[in-house]
CSV table of C-alpha atoms in Angstrom, one decimal:
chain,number,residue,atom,x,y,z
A,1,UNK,CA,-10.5,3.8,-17.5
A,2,UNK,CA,-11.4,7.3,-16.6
A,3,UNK,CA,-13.0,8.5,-13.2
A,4,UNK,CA,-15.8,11.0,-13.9
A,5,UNK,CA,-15.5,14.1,-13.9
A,6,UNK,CA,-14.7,15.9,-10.5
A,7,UNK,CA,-13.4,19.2,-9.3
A,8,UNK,CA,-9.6,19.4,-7.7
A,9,UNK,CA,-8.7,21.8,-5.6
A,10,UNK,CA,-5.2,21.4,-3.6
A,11,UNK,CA,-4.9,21.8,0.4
A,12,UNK,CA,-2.9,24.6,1.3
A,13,UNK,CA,-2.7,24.0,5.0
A,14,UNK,CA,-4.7,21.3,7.1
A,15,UNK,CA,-7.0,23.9,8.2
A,16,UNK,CA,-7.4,24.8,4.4
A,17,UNK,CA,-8.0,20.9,3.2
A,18,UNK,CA,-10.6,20.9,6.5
A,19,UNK,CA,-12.6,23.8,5.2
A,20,UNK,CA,-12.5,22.6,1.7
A,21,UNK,CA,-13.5,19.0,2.8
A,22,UNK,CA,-16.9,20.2,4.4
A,23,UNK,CA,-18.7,20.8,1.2
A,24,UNK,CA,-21.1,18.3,-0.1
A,25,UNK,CA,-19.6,15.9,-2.2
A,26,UNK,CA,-16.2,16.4,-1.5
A,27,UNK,CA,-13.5,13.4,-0.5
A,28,UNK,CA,-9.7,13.6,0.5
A,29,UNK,CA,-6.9,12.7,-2.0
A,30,UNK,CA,-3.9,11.6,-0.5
A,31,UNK,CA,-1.8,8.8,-1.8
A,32,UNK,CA,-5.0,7.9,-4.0
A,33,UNK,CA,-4.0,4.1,-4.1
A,34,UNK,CA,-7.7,3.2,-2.2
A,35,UNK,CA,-9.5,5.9,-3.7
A,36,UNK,CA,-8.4,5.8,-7.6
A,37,UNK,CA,-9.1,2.3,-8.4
A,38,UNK,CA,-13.0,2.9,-6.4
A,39,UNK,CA,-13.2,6.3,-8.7
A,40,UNK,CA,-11.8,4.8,-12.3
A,41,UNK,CA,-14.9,1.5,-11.3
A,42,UNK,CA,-17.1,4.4,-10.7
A,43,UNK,CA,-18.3,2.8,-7.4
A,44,UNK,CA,-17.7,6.6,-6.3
A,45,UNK,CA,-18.3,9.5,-8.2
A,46,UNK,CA,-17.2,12.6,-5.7
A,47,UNK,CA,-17.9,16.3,-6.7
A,48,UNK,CA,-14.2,17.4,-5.8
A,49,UNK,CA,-11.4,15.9,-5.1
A,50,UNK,CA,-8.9,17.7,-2.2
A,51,UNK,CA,-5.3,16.9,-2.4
A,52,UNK,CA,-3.8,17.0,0.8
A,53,UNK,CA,-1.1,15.2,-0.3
A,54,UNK,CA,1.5,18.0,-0.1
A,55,UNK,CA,0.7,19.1,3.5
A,56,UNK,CA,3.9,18.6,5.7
A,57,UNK,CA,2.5,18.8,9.0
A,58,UNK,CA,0.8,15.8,8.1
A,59,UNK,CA,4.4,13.7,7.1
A,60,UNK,CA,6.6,12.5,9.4
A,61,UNK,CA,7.1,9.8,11.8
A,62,UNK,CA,8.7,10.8,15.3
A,63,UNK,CA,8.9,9.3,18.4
A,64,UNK,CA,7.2,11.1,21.7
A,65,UNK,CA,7.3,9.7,25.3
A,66,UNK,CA,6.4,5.8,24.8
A,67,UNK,CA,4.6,6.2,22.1
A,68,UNK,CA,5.6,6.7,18.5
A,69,UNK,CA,3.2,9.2,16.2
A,70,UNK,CA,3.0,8.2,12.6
A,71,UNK,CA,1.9,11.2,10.6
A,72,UNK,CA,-1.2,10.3,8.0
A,73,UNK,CA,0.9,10.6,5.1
A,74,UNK,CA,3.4,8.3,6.3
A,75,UNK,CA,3.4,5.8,3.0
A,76,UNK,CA,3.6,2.0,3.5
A,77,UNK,CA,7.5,2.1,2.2
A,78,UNK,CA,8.1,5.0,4.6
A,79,UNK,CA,6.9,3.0,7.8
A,80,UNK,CA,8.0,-0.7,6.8
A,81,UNK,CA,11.7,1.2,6.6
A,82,UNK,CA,11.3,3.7,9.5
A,83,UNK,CA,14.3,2.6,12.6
A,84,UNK,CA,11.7,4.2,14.6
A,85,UNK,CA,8.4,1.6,14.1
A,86,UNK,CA,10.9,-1.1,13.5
A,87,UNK,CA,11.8,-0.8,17.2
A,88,UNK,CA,8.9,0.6,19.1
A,89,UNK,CA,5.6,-1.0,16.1
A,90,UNK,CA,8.0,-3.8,14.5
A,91,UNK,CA,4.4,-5.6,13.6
A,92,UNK,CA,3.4,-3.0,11.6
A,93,UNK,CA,6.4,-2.4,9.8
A,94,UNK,CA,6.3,-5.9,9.2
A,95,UNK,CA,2.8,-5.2,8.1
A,96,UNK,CA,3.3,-2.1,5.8
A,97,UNK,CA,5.9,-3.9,4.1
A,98,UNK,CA,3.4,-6.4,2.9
A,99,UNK,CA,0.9,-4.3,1.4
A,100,UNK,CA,0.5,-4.5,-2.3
A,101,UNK,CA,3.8,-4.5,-4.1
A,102,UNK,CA,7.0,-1.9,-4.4
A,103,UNK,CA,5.2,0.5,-6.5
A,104,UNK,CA,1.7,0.7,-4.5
A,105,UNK,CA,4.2,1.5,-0.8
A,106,UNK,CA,5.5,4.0,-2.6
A,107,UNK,CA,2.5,5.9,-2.9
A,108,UNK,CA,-0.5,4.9,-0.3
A,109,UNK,CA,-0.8,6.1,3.1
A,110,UNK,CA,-1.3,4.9,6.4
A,111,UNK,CA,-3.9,7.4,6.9
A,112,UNK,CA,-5.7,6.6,3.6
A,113,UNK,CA,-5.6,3.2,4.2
A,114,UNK,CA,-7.2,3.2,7.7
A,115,UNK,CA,-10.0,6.0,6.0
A,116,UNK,CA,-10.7,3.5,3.8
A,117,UNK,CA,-10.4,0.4,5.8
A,118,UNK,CA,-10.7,-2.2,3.4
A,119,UNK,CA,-11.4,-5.3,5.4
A,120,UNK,CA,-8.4,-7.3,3.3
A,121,UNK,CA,-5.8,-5.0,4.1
A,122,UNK,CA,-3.0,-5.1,6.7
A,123,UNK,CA,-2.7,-1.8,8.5
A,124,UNK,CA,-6.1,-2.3,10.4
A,125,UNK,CA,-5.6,-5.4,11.9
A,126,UNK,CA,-2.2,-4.4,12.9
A,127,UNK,CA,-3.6,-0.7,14.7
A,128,UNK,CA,-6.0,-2.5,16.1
A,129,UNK,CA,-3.9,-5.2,18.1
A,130,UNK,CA,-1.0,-2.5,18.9
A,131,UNK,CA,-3.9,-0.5,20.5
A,132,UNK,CA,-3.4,2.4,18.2
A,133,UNK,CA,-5.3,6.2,18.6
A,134,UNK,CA,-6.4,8.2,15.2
A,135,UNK,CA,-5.8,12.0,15.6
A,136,UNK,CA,-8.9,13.5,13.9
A,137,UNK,CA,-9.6,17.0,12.9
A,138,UNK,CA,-12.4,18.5,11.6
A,139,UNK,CA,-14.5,22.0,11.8
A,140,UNK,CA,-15.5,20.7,15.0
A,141,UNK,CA,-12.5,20.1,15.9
A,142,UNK,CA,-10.0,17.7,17.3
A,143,UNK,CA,-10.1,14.7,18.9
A,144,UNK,CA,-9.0,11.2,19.7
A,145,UNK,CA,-10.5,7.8,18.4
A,146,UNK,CA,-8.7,4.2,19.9
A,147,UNK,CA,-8.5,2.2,16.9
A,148,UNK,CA,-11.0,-0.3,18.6
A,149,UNK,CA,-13.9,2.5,18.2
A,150,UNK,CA,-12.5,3.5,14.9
A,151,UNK,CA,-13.6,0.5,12.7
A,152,UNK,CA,-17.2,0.1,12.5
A,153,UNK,CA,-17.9,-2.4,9.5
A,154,UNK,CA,-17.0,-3.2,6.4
A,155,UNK,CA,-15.0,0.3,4.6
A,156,UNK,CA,-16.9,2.0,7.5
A,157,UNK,CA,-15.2,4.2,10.3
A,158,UNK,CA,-16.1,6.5,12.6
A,159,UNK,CA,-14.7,9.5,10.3
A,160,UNK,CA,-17.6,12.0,10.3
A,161,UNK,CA,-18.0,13.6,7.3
A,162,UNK,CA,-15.0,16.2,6.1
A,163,UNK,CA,-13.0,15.1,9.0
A,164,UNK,CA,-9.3,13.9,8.5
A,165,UNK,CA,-7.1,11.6,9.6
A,166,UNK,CA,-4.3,14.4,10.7
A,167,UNK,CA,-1.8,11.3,12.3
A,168,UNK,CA,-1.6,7.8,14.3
A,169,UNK,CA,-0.5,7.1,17.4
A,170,UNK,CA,1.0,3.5,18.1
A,171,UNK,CA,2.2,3.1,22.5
A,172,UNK,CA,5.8,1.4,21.9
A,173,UNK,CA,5.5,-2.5,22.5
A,174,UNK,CA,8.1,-2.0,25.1
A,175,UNK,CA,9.3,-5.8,25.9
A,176,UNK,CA,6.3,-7.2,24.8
A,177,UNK,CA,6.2,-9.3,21.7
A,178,UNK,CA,4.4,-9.4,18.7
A,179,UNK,CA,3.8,-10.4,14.9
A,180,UNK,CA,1.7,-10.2,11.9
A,181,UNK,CA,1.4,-13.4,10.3
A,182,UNK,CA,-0.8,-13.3,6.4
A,183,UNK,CA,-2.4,-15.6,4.4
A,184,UNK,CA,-1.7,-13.5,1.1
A,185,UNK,CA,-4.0,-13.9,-1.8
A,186,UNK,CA,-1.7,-15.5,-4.8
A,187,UNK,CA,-2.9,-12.7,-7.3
A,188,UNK,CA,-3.8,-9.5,-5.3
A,189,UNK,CA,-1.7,-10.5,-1.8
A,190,UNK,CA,-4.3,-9.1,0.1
A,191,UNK,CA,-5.2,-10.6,3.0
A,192,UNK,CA,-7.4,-13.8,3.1
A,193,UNK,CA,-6.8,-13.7,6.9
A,194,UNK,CA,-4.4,-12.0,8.5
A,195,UNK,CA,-3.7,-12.1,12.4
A,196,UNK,CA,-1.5,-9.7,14.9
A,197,UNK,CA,-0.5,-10.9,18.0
A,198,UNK,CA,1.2,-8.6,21.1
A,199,UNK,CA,1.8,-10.9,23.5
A,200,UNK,CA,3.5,-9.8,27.1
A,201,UNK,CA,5.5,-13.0,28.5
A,202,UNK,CA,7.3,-13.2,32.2
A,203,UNK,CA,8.4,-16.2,33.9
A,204,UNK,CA,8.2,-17.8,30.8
A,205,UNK,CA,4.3,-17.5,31.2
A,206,UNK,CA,2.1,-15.3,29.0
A,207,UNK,CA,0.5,-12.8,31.2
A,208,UNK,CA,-1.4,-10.6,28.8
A,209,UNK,CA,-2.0,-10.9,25.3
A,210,UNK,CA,-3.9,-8.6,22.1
A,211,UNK,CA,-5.3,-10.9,19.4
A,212,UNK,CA,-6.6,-8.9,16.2
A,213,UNK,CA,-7.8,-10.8,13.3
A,214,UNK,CA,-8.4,-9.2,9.9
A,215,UNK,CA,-9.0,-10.5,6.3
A,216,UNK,CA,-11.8,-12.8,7.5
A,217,UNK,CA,-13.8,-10.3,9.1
A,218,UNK,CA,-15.3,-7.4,7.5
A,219,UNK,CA,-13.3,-5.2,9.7
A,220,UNK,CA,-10.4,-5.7,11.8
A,221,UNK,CA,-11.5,-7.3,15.0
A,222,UNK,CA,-10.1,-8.0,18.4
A,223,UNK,CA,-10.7,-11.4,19.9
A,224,UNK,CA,-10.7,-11.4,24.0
A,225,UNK,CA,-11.5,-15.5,23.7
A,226,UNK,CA,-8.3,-16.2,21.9
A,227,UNK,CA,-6.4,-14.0,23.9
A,228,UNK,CA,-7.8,-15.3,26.8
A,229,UNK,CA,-6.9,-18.9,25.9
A,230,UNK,CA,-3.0,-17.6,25.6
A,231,UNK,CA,-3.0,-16.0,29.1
A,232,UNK,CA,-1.6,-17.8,31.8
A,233,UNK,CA,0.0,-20.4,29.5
A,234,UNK,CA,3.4,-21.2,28.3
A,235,UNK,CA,2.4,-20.6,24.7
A,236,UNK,CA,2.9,-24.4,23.7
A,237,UNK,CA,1.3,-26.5,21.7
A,238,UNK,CA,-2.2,-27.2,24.0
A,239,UNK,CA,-2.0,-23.7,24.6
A,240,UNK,CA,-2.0,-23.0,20.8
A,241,UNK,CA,-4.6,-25.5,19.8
A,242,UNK,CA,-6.5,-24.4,22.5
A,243,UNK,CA,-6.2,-20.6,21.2
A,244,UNK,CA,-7.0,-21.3,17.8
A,245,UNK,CA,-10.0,-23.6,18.5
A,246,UNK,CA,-11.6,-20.3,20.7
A,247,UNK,CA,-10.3,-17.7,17.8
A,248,UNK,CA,-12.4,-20.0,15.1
A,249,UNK,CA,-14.8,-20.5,17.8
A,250,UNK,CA,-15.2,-16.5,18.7
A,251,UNK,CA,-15.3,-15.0,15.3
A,252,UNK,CA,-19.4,-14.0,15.0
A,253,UNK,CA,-18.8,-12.7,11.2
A,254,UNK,CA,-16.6,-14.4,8.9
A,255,UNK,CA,-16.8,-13.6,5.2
A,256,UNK,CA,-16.4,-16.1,2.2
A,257,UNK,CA,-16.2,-16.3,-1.5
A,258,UNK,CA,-15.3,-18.2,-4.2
A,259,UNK,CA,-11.8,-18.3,-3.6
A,260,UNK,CA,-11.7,-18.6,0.6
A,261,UNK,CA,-15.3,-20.0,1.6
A,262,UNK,CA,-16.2,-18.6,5.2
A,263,UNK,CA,-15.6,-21.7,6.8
A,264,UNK,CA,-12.3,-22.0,5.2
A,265,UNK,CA,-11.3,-18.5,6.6
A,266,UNK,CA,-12.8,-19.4,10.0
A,267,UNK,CA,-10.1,-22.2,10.3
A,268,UNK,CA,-7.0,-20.5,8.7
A,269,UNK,CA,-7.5,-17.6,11.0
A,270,UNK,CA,-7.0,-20.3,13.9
A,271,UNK,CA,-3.8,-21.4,11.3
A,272,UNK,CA,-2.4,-17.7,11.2
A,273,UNK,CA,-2.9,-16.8,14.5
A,274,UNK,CA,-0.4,-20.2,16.0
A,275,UNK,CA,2.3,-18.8,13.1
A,276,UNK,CA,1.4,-15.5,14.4
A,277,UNK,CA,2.4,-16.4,18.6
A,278,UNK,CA,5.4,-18.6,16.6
A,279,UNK,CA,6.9,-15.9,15.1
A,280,UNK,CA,6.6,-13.3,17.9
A,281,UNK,CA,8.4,-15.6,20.1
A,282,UNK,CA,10.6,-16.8,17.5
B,1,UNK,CA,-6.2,22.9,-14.7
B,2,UNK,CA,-2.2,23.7,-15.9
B,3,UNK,CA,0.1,21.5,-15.3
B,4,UNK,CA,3.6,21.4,-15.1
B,5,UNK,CA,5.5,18.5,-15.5
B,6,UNK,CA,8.9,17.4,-16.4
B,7,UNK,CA,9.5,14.6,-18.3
B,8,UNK,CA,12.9,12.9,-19.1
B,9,UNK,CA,14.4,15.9,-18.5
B,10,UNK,CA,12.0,18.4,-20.8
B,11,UNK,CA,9.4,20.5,-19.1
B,12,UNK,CA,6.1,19.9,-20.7
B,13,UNK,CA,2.9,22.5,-19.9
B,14,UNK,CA,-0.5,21.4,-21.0
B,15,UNK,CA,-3.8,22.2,-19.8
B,16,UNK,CA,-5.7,18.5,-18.8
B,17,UNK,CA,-8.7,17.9,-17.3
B,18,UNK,CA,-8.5,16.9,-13.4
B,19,UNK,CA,-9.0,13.2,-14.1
B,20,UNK,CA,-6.5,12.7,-16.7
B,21,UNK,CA,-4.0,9.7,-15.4
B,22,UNK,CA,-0.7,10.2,-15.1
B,23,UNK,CA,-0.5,7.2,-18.2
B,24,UNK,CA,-2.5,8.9,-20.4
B,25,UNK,CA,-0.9,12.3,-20.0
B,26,UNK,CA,2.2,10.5,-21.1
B,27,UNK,CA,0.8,8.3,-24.0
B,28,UNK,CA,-2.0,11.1,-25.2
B,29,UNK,CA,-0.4,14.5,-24.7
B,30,UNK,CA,2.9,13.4,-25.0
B,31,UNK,CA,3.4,10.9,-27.7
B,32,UNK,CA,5.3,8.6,-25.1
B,33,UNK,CA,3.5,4.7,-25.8
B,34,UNK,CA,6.5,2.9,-24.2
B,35,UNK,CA,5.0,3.2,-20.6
B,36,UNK,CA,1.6,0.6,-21.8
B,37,UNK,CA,-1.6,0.4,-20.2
B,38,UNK,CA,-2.2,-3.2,-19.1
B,39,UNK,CA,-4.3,-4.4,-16.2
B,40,UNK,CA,-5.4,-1.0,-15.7
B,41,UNK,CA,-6.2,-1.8,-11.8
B,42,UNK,CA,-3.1,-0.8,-10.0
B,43,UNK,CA,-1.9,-4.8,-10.4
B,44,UNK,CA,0.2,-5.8,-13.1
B,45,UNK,CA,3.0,-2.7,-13.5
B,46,UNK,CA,3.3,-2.3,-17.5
B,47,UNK,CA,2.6,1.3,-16.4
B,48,UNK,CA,5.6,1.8,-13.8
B,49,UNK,CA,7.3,5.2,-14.0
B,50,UNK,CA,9.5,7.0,-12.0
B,51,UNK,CA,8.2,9.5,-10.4
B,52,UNK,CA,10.1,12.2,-8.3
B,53,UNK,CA,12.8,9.1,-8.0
B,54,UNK,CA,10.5,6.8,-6.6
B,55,UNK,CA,8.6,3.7,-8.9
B,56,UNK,CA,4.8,4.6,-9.1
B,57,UNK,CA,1.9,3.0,-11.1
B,58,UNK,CA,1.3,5.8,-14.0
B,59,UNK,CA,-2.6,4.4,-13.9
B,60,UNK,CA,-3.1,5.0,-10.4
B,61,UNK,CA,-2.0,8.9,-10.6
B,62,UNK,CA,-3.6,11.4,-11.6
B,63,UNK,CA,-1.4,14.1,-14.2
B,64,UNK,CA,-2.4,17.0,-11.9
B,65,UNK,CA,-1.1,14.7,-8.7
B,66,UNK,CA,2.5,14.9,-10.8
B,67,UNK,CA,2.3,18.6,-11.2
B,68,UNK,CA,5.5,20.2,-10.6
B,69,UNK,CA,7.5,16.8,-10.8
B,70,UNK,CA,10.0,14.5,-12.7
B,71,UNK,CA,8.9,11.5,-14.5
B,72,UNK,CA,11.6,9.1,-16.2
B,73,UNK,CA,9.7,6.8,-18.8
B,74,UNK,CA,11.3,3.8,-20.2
B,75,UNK,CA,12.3,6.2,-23.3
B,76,UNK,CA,14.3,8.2,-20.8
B,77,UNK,CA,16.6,5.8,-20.1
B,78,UNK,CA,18.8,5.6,-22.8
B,79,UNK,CA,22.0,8.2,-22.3
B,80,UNK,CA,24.1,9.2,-25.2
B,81,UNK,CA,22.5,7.0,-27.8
B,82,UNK,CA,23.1,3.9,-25.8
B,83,UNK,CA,20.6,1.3,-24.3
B,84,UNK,CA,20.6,1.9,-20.1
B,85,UNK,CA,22.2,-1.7,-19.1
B,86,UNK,CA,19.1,-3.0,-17.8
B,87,UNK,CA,17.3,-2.8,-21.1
B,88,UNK,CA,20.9,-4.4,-22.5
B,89,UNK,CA,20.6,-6.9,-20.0
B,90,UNK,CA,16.9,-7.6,-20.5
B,91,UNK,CA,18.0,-8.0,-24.7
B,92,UNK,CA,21.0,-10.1,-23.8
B,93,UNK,CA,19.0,-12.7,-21.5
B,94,UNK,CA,15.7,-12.8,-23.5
B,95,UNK,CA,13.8,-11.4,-20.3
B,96,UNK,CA,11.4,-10.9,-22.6
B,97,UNK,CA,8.7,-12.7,-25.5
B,98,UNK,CA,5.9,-9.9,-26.5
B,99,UNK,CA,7.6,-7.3,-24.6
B,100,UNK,CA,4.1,-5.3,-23.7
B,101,UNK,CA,5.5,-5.7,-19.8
B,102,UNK,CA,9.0,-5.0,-20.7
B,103,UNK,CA,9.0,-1.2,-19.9
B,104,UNK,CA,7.2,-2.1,-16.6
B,105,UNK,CA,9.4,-4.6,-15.8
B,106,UNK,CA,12.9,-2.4,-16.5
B,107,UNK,CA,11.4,0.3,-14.8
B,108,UNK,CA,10.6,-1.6,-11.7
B,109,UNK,CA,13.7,-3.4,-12.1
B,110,UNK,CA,16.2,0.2,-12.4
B,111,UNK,CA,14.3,1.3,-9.2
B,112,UNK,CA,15.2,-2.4,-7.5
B,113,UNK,CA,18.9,-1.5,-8.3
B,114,UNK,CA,19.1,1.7,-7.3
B,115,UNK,CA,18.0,0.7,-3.6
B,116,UNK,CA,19.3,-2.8,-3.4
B,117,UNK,CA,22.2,-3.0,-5.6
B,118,UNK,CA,23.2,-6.6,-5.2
B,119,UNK,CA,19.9,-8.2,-4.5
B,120,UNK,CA,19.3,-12.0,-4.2
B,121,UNK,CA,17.4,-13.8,-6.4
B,122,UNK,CA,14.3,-14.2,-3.6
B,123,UNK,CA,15.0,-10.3,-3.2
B,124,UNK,CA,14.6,-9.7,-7.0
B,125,UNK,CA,11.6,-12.3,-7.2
B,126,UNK,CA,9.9,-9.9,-4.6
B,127,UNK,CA,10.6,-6.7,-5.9
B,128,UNK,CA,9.0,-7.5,-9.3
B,129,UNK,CA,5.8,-8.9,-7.2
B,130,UNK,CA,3.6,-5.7,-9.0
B,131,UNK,CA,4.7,-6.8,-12.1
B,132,UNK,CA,3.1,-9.5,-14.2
B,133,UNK,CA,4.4,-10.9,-17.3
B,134,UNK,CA,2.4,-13.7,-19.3
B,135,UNK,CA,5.5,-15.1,-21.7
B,136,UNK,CA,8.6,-15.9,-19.8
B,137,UNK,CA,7.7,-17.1,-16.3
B,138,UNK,CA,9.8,-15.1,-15.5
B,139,UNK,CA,13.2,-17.3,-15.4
B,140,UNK,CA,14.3,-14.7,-17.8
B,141,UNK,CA,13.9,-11.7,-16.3
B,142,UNK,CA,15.4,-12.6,-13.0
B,143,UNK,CA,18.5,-13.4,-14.7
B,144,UNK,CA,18.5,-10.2,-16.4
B,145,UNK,CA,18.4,-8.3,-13.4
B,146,UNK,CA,21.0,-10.7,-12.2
B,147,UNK,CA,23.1,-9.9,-15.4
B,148,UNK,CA,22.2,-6.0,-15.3
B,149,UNK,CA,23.4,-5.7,-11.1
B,150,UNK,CA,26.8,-7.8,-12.4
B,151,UNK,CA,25.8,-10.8,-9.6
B,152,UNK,CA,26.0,-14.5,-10.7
């Protein structure tokens, strides 16, 4: 299958790819494991194609005051190895490192991924929970979305048009705790639901708690019921019930099909997120 | 647009169209048919290449995306008229029936190798997730790869 026909220019600098971006009909190519397959279905047809694929300053992971800044080019087999997210973003590590297969890490991008933000992938969910900030640059220039403002529906974000995903920036969990727990499609392995927890625990109580459920939803979305329903508990096994029973309860727009029918999804996503607060206290 | 790409270790310049896949530039303007064209959706891996050193799917990449880099195809493999030992070990163990996944398969399965030298079977298992075969089941193939790291 070939995509149509399209212009490609290559990025020579961020500032470059941001001025090339702004024409009409133009879309970013970075890793191209989001956009290729849409462009070779034709369920987009762009005018031009920039590659920003070769720009440096947007590679890298490093780690800066409590926070650790993954650059948008950062593919899923760079962040599921990095030392760095394994200590300070272990859940999305975790995460990256279950997108796709081998082949498809190699080559998609955390920043694609989130641009794209399809509603069965992992990354979002994952952001989202660890309270994660987009750098964005465009010609109006810079400025900082929280991952919770970012997703708006389903493969719809708060990008405005020609503006770039320059890097993401994850706060380190610290001594909190926290795991992504996937119901993987058996063909595809995306997610059917997927759930993040980040759970802060003292006195063998929980005292705060994140709960982000993807997968089921047609974007990743946060739920303040289920994370209520963990807070002030010692995580057992009322308190679980309890938490999945308000996450089934709390989700507004849960999505079905032949495969997962919606009230199917509805009652895994109460499944994954008690494996989810397992494994994070494991 | 002019690319530039070197392929089992000979530089190749042709002039493609922007959309051209990275699979087509090697079956089309190349001549090389080993690397196949199966699901054609970034799923089932009978395209795998090497790429720069890392396994990519040939169908998700565009030729102009491998401008100015090294692709190793299943018929770059072979070194001084010899089989590489995975496809010797793939031969010896039957990891194969029709074969159309093969190159995929010992692709994916030279790039498992190379980062985990001594896998597990579970590890093997999951490093040939993106690749689908429709003969074996597969029993086959893990033993190869077995066979091919020298692990019982």
């Amino acid at each position: 299958m070939y995509p149509s026909n399209f212009d490609y220019q290559r990025a020579a600098s961020v500032a470059d790819a941001i001025q090339k971006g702004s024409s009409d009909g133009a879309k970013f190519l970075a890793g191209g494991h989001s956009l290729l397959p849409a462009l070779k279905l034709r369920l987009n047809e762009p005018e031009s194609l920039v590659d920003i694929a070769r720009l440096d300053a947007l590679k890298g992971i490093s780690v800066t005051g409590s926070s650790v800044r993954i650059g948008a080019l950062a593919t899923h087999a760079q962040i599921a190895g990095s030392a760095d997210v394994k200590k300070h973003a272990p859940a999305l590590a975790s995460a990256c490192g279950q997108v796709g297969d081998p082949a498809v890490r190699n080559r998609g991008t955390l920043g694609g991924n989130l641009a794209h933000t399809d509603p069965a992938s992992d990354p979002p969910t994952v952001v989202l929970a660890l309270g994660g900030k987009l750098h964005l640059q465009g010609s109006g220039g810079n400025r900082v979305v929280a991952a919770e403002d970012f997703f708006l529906d389903l493969f719809t974000t708060d990008l405005h048009p020609g503006e770039l995903i320059t890097a993401v920036e994850i706060p380190s969990i610290g001594q909190a705790k926290s795991a992504y727990a996937k119901m993987a499609h058996p063909a595809s392995r995306y997610a059917v639901v997927g759930v993040c927890v980040v759970l802060e625990v003292s006195g063998g109580k929980c005292s705060k708690a994140r709960v982000a459920v993807g997968g089921a939803t047609p974007k990743a979305t946060l739920s303040a019921a289920a994370a209520n329903a963990l807070v002030g508990s010692s995580l057992d096994t009322a308190a679980l019930d309890a938490a999945a029973q308000a996450l089934s309860a709390d989700l507004s727009d849960v999505m079905g099909d032949v495969y997962a029918p919606e009230d199917y999804r509805r009652a895994m996503a109460g499944v994954y997120l008690k494996r989810a607060v397992r494994a994070a206290m494991g | 647009m002019k690319v530039s790409i070197k392929v089992n270790g000979t530089l190749y310049e042709r002039e493609v169209e922007p959309r051209m896949l990275l699979v087509h530039f090697l079956r089309e303007e190349l001549g090389l048919t080993g690397t196949n064209v199966g699901c054609d959706t970034s799923q089932c891996g009978a395209c795998n290449v090497h790429l720069n050193g890392q396994l990519v799917k040939s169908c998700t990449c565009l030729a102009v995306q491998a401008d100015g880099g090294e692709v190793t195809t299943i018929e770059g493999l072979k070194s001084n008229g010899h089989l590489h030992p995975m496809q010797e070990a793939f031969w010896e163990k039957h990891g194969l029936q029709c074969g159309f996944c093969t190159p995929g398969m010992i692709m994916t399965s030279v790039a498992l190798l190379q980062s985990n030298p001594h896998p597990t079977d579970e590890e093997i298992r999951h490093g040939l997730e993106g690749n689908l075969c429709r003969c074996t089941g597969y029993q086959n193939i893990v033993a190869a790869v077995k066979a091919a790291a020298g692990t019982k």
